[in-house]
Coordinates of N, CA, C and O and ligand atoms in Angstrom, one line a residue:
X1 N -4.6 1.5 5.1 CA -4.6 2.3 3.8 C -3.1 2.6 3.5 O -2.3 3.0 4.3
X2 N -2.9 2.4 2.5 CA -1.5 2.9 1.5 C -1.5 3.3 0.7 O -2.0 2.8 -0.3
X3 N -0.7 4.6 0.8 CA -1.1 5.9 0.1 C 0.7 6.3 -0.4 O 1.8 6.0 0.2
X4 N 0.3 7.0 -1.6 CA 1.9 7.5 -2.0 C 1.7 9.1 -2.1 O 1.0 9.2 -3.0
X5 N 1.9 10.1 -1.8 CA 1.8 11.3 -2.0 C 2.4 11.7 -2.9 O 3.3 12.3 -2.4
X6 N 2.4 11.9 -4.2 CA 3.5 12.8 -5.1 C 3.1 13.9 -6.2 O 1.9 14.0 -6.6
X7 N 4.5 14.8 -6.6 CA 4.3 16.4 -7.0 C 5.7 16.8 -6.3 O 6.4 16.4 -5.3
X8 N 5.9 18.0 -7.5 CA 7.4 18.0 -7.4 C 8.2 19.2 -6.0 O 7.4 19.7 -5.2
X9 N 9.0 19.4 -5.9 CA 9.4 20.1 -4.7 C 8.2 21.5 -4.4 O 7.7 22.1 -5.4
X10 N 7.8 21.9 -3.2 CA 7.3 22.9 -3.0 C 5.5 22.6 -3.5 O 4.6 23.5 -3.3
X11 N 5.3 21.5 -4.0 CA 3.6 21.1 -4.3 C 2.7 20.8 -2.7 O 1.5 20.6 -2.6
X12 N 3.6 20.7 -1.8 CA 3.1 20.7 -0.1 C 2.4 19.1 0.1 O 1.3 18.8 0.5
X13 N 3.6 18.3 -0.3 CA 3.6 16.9 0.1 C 3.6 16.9 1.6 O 2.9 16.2 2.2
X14 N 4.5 17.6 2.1 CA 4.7 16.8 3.6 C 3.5 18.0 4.4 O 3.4 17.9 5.7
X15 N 2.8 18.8 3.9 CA 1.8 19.6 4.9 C 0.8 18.5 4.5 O 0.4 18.0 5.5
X16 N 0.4 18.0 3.5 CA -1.2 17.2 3.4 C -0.5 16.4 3.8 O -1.0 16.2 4.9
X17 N 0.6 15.5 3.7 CA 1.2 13.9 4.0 C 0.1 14.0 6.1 O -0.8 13.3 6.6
X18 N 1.1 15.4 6.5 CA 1.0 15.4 8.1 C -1.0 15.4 8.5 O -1.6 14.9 9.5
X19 N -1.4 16.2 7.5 CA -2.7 16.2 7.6 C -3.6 14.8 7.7 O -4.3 14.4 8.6
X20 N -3.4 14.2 6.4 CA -3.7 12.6 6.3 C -3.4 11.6 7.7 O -4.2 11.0 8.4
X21 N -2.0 11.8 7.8 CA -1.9 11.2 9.2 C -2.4 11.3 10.4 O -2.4 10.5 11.4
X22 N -2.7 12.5 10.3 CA -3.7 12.9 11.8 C -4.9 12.4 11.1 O -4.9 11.3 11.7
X23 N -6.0 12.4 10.3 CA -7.0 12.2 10.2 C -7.2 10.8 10.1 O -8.0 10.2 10.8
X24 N -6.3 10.1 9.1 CA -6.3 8.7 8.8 C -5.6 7.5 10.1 O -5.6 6.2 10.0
X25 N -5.3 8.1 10.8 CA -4.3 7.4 12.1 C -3.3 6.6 11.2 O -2.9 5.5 11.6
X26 N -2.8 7.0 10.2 CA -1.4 6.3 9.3 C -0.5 6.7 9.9 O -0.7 7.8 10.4
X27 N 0.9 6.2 10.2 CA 2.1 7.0 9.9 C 2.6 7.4 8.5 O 2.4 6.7 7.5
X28 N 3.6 8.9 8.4 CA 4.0 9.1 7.4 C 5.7 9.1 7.9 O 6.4 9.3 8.9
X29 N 5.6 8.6 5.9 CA 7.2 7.9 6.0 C 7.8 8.9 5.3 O 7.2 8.8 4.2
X30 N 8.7 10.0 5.1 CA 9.2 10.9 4.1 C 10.4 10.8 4.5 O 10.9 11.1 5.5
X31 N 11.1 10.2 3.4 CA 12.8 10.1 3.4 C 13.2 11.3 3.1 O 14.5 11.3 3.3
X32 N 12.8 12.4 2.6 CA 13.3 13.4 3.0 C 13.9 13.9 4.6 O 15.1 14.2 4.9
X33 N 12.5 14.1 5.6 CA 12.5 14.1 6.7 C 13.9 13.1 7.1 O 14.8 13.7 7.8
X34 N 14.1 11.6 6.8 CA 14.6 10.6 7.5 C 16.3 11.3 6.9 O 17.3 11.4 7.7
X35 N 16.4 11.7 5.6 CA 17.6 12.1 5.1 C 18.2 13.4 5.7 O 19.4 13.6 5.8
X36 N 17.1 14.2 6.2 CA 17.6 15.5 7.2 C 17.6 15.4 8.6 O 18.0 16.3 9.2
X37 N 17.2 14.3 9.1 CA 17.2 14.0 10.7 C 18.8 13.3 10.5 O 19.7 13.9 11.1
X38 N 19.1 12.1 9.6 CA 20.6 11.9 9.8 C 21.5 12.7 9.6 O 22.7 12.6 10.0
X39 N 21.0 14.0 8.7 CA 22.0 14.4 8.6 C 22.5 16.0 9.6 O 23.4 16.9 9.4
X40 N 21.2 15.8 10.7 CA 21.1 16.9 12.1 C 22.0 15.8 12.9 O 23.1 16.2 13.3
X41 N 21.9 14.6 13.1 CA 22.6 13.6 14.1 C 23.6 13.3 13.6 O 24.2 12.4 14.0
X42 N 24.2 14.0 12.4 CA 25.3 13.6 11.9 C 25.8 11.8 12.1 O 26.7 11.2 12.7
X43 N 24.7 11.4 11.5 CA 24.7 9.5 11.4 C 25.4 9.1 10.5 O 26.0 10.0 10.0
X44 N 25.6 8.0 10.0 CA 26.9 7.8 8.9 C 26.0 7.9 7.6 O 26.5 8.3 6.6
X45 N 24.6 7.6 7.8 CA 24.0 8.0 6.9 C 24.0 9.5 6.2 O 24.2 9.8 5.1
X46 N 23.7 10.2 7.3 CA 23.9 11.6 7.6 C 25.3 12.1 6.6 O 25.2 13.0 5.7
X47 N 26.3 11.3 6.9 CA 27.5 12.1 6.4 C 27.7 11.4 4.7 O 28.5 11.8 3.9
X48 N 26.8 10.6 4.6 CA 26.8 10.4 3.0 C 26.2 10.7 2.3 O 26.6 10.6 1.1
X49 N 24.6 11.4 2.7 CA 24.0 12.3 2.3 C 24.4 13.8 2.0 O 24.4 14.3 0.9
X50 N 24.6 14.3 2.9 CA 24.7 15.4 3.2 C 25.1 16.4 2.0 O 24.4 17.3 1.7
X51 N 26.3 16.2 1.4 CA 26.5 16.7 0.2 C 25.4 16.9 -1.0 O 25.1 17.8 -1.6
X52 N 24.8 15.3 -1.0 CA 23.9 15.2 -1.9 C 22.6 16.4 -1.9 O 22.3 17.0 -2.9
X53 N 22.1 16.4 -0.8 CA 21.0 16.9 -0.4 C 21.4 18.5 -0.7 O 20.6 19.1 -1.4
X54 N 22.5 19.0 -0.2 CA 22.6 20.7 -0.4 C 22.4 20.9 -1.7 O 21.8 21.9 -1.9
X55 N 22.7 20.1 -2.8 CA 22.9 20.0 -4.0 C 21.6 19.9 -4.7 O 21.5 19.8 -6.0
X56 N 20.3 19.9 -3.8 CA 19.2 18.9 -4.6 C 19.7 18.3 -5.7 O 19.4 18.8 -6.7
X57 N 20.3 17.4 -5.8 CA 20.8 16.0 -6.4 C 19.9 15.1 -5.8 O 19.1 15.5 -5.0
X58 N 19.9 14.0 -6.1 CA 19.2 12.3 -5.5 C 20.3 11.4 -4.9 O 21.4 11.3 -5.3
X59 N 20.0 10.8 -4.1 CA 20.7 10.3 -3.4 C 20.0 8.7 -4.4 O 18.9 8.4 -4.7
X60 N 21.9 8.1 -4.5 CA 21.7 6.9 -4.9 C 20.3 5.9 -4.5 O 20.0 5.7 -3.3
X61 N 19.5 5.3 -5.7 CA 18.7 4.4 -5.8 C 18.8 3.1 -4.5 O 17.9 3.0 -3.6
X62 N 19.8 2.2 -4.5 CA 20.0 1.0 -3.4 C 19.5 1.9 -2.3 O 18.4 1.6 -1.8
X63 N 20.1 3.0 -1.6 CA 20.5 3.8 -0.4 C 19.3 3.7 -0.3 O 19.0 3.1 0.8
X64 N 18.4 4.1 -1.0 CA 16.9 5.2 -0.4 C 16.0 3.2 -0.5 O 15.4 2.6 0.4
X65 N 16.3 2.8 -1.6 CA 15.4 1.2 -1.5 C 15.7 0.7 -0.2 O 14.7 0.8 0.5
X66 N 16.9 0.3 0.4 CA 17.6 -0.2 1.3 C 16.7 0.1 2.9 O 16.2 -0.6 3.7
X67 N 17.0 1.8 2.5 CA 16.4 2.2 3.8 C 14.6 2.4 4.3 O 14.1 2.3 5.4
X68 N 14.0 2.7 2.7 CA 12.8 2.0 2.9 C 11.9 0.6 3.4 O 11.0 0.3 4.2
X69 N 12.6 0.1 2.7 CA 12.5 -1.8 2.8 C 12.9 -1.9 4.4 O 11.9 -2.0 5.1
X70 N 13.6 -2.0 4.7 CA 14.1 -1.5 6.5 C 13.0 -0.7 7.5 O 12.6 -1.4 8.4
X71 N 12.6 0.5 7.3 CA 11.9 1.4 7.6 C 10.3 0.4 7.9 O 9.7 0.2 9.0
X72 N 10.0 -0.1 6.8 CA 8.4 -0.7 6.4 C 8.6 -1.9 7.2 O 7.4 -2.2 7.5
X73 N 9.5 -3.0 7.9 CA 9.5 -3.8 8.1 C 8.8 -3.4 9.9 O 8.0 -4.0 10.7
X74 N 9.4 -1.9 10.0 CA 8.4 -1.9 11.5 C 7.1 -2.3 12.0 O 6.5 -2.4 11.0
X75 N 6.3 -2.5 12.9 CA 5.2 -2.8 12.8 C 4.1 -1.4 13.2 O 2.9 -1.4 13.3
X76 N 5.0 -0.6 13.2 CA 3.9 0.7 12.9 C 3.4 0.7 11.8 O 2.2 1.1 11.7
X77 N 4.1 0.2 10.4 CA 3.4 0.6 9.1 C 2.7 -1.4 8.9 O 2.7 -2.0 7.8
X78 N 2.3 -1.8 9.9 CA 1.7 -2.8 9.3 C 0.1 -2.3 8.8 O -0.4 -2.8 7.8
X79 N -0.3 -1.5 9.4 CA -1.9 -1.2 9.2 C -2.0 0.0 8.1 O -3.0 0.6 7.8
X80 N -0.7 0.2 7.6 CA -1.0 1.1 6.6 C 0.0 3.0 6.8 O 0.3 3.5 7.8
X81 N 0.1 3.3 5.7 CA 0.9 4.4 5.9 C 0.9 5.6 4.7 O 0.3 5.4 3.7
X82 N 1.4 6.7 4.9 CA 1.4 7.6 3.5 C 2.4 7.8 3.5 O 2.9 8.3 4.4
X83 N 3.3 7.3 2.1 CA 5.1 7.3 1.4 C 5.1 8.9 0.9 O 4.2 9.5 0.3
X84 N 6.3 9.4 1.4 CA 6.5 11.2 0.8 C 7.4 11.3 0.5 O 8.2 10.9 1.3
X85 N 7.9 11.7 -0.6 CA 9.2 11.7 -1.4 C 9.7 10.0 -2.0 O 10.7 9.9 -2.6
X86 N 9.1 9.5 -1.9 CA 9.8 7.8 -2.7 C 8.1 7.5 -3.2 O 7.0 7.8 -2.8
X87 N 8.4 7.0 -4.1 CA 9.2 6.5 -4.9 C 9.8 8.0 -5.7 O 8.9 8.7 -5.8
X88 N 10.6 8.4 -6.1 CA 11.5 9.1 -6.8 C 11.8 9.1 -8.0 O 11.8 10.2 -8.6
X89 N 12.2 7.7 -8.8 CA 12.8 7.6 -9.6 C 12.1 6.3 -9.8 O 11.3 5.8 -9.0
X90 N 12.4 5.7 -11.4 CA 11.4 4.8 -11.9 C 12.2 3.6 -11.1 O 11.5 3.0 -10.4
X91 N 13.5 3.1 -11.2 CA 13.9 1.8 -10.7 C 13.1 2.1 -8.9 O 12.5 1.2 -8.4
X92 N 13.3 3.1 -8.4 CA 13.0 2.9 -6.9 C 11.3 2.6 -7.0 O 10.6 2.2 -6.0
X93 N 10.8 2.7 -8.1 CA 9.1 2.5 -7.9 C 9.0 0.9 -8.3 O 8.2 0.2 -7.7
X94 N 9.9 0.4 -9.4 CA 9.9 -1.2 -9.6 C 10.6 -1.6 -8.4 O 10.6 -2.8 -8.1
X95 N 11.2 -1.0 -7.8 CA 12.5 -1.9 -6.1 C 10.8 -1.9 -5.0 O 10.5 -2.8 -4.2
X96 N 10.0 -0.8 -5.3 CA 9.0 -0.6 -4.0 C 7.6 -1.9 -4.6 O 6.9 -2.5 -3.8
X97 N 7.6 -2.2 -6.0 CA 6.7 -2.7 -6.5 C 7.1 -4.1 -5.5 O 6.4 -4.5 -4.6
X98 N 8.3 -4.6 -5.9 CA 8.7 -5.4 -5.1 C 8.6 -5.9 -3.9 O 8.4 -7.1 -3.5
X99 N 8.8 -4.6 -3.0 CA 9.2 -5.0 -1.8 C 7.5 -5.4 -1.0 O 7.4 -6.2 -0.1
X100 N 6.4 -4.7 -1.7 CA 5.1 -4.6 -1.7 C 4.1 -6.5 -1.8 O 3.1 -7.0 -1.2
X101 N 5.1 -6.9 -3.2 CA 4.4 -7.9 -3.3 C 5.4 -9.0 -2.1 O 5.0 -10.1 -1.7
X102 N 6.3 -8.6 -1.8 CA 7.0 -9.5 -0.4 C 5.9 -9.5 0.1 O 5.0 -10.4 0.0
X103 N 6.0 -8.2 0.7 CA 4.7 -7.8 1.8 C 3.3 -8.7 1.8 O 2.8 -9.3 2.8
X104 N 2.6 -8.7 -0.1 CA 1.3 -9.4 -0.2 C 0.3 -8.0 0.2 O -0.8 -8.0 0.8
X105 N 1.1 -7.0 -0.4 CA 0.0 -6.0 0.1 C -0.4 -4.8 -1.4 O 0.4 -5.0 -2.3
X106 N -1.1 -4.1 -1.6 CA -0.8 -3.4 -2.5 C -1.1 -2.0 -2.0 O -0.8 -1.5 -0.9
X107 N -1.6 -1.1 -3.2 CA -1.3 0.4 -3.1 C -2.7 0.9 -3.2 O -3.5 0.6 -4.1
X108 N -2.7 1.7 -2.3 CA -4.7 2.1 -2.4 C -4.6 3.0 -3.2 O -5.3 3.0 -4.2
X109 N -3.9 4.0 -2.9 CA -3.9 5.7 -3.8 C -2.9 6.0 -4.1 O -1.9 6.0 -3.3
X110 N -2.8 6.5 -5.5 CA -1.4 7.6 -5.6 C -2.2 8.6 -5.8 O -3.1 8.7 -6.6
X111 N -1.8 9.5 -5.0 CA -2.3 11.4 -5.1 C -0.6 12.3 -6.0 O 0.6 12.2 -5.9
X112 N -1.9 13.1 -6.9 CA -0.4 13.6 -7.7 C -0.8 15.1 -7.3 O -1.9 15.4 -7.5
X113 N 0.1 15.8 -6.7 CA -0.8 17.0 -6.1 C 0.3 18.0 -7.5 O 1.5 17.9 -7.8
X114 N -1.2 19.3 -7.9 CA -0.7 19.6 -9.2 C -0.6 21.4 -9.0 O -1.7 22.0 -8.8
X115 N 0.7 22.0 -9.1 CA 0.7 22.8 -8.6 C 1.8 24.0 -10.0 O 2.9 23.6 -10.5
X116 N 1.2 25.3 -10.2 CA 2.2 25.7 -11.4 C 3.6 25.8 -11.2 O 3.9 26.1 -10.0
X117 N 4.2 25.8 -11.7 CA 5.9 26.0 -11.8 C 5.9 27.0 -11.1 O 6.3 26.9 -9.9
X118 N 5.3 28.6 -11.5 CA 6.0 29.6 -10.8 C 5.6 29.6 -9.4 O 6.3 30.1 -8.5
X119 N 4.4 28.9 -9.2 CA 4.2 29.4 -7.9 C 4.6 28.0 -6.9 O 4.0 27.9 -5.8
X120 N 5.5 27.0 -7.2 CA 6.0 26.1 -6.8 C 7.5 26.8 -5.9 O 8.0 26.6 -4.8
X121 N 7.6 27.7 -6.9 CA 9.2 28.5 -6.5 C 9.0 29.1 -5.5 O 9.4 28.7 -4.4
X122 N 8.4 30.4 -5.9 CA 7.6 31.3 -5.0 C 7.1 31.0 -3.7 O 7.3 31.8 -2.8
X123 N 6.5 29.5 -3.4 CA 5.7 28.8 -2.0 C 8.0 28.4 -1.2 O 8.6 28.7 -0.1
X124 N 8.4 27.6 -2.4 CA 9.7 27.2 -1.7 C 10.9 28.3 -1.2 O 11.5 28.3 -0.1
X125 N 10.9 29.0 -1.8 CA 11.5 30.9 -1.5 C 10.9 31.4 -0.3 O 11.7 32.0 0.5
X126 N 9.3 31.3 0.0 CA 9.2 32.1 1.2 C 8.7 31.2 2.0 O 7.8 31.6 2.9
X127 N 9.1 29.9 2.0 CA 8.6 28.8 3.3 C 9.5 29.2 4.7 O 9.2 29.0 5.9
X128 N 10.9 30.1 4.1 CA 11.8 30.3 5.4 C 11.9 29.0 6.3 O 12.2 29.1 7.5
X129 N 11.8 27.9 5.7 CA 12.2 26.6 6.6 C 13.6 26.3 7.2 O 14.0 25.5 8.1
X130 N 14.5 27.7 6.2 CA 15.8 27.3 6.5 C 16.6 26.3 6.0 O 17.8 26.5 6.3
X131 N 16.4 25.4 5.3 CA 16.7 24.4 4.4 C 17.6 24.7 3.4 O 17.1 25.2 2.4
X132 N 19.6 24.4 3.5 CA 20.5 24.7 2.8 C 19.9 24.3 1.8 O 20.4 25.0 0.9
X133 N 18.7 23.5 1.1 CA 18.6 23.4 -0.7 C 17.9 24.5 -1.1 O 17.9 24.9 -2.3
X134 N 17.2 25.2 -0.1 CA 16.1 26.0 -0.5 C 16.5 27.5 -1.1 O 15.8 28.3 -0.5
X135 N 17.5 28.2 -2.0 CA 18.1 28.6 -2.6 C 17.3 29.2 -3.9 O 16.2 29.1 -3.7
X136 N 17.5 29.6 -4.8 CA 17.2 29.8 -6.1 C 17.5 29.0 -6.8 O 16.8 28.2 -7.3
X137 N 19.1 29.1 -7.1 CA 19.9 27.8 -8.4 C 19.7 26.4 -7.6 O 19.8 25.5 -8.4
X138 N 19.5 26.0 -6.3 CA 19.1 24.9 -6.0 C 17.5 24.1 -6.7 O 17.1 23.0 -7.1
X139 N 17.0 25.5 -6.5 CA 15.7 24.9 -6.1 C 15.5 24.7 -7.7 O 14.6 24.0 -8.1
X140 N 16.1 25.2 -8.4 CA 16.0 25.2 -9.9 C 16.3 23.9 -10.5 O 15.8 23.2 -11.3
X141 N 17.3 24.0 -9.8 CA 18.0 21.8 -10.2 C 17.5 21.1 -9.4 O 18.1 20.0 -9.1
X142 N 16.4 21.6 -8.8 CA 16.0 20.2 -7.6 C 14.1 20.0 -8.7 O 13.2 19.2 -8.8
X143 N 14.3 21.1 -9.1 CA 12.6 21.1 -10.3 C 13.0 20.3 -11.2 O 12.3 19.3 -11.4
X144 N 14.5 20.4 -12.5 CA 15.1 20.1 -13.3 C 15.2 18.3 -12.9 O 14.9 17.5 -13.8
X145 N 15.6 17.9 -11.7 CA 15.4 16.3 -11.3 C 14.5 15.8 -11.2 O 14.3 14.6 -11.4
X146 N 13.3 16.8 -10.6 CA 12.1 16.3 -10.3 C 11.5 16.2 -12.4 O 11.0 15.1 -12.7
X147 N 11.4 17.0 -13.3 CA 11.3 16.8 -14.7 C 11.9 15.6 -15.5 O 11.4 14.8 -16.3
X148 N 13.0 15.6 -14.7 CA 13.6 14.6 -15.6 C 14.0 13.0 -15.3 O 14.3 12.0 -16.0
X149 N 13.8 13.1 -13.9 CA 14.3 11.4 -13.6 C 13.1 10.9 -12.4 O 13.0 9.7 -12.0
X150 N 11.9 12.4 -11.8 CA 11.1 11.5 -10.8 C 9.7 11.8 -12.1 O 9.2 10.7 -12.4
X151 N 9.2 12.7 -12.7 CA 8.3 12.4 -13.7 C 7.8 11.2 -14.1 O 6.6 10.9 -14.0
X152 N 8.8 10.4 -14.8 CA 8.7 9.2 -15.4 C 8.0 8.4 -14.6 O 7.3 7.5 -15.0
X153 N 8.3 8.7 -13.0 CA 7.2 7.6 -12.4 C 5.6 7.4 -12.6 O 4.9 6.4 -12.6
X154 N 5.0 8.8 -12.7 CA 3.5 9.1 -13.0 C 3.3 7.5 -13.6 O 2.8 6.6 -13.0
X155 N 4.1 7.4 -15.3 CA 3.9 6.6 -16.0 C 3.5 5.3 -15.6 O 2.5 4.5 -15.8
X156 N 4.8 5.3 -14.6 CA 4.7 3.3 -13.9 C 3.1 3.6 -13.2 O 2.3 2.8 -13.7
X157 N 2.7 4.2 -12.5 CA 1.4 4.2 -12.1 C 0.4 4.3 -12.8 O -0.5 3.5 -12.4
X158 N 0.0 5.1 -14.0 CA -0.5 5.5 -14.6 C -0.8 3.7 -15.3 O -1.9 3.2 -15.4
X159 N 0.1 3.4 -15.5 CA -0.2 2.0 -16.2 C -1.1 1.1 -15.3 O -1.8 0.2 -15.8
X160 N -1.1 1.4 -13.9 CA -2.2 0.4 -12.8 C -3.3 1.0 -12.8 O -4.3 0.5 -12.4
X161 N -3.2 2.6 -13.6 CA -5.0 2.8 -13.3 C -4.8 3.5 -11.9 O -5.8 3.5 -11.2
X162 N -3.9 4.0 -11.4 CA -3.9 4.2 -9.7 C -3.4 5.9 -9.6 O -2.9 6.3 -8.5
X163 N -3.7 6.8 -10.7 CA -3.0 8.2 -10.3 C -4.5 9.1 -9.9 O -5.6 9.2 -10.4
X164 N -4.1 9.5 -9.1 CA -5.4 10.9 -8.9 C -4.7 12.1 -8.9 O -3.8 12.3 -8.1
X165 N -5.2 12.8 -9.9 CA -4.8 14.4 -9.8 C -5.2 15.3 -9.0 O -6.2 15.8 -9.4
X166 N -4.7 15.8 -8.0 CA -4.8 16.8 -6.8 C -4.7 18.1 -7.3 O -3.6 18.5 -7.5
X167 N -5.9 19.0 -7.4 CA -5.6 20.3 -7.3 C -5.3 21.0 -6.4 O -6.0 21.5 -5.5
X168 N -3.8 21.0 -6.7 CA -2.6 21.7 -5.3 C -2.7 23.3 -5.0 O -2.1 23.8 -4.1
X169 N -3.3 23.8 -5.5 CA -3.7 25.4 -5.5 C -5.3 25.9 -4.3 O -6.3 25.3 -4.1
X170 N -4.8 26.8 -3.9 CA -5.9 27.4 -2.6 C -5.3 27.0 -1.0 O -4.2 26.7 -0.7
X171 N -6.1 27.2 -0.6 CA -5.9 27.1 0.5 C -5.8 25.6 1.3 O -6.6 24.7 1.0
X172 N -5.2 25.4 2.0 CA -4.3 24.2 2.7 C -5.6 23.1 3.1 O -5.4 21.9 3.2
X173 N -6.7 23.8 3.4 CA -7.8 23.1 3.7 C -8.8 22.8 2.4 O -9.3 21.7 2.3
X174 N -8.9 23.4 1.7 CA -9.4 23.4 0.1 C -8.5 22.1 -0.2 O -9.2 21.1 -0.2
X175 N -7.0 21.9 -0.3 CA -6.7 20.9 -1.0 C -6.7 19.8 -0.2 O -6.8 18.7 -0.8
X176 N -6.8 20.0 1.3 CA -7.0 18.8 1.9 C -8.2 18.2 1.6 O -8.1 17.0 1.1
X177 N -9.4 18.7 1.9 CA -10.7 18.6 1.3 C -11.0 17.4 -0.1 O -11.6 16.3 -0.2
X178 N -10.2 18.1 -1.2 CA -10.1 17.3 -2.4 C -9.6 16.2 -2.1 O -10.3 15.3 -2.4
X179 N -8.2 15.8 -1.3 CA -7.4 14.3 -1.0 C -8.8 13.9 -0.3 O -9.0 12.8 -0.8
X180 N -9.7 14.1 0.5 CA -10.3 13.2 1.3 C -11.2 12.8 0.4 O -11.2 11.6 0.2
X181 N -12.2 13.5 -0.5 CA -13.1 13.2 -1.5 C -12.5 12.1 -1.6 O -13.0 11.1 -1.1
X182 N -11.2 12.1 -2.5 CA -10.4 11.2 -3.7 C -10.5 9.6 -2.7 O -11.0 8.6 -3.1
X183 N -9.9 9.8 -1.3 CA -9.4 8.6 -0.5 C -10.7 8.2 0.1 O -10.8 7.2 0.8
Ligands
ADP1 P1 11.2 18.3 -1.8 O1 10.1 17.5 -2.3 O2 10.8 19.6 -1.4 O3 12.4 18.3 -2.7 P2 12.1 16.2 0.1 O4 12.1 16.4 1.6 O5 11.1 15.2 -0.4 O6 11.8 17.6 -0.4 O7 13.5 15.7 -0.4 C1 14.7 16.5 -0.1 C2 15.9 15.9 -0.7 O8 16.1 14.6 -0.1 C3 15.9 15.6 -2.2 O9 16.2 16.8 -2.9 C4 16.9 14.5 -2.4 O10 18.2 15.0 -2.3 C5 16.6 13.7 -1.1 N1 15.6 12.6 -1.3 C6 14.5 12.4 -0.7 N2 13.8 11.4 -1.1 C7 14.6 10.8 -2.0 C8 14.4 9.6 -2.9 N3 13.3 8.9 -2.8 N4 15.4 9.4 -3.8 C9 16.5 10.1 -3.8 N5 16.7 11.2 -3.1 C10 15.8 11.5 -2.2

């Protein structure tokens, strides 16, 4: 099974991503996670991100295609996996369209998990993860990127017939509950 998880920062992508993968035996791939491990090991990846990321800014398009396409070639994700945080941006969702039909494989689910503005802020403010983006004016221009440049992807899906809308609100088991109905 292949699954894309998306919904904008603080909608609790990587709590249901981790849930799915214990239930579904998938691995999850979140370049978020992969962008903050290089940049704890201070990797060269690490030191080219790093700025980016304090910033919630996006890290250049090739970078994140590059290291996806790389990542997928392992054979843990031969039998299937749940993507968190990518596709991002619309060129990274035609670069993944791609890399997919290499593969000869396609996409079982896009989950859009739907969650209100204020209480998006509010969940990212008191997660206490510690996370230099997790800030107020960060978290404001990391919602402001997610409106304006990862949005537009709904669209590219939306055109396959492939979005399910997740009600992201209640309790962590409530919303898990709905993803399994959906998958
Ligand atoms: P959140 O959804 O809470 O913002 P993520 O862990 O998905 O958290 O992403 C954290 C940061 O990593 C983003 O703000 C961005 O800087 C970077 N990032 C992650 N995935 C991508 C991507 N697909 N394209 C560009 N930047 C990304």
């Amino acid at each position: 099974m292949t699954i894309i998880i998306f919904g904008p920062p603080g909608a609790g992508k990587g709590t249901q991503a981790a849930l799915i993968k214990e239930h579904y035996n998938i691995p999850h791939l979140s370049t978020g996670e992969i962008f903050r491990a290089a940049i704890k090991n201070e990797t060269a990846l690490g030191k080219k991100v790093t700025s980016i990321l304090d910033a919630g800014e996006l890290v250049p398009d090739e970078t994140v295609v590059a290291l996806v396409e790389e990542e997928l070639k392992k054979e843990d994700y031969d039998d299937g996996y749940i993507l968190d945080g990518f596709p991002r941006t619309v060129p990274q969702a035609q670069s993944y369209d791609t890399i997919l039909q290499k593969k000869g494989r396609g996409l079982d689910a896009f989950l859009l998990l739907e969650v209100p503005e204020e209480e998006l802020v509010n969940r990212i403010l008191s997660r206490g993860e510690g996370r230099s983006d997790d800030t107020p004016a960060k978290v404001k221009n990391r919602l402001e990127v997610y409106w304006n440049e990862t949005l537009p992807v709904l669209n590219h899906y939306k055109k396959y017939g492939l979005v399910n809308k997740i009600d992201g609100t209640g309790s962590i088991e409530d919303i898990f509950d709905r993803i399994k109905k959906v998958l």
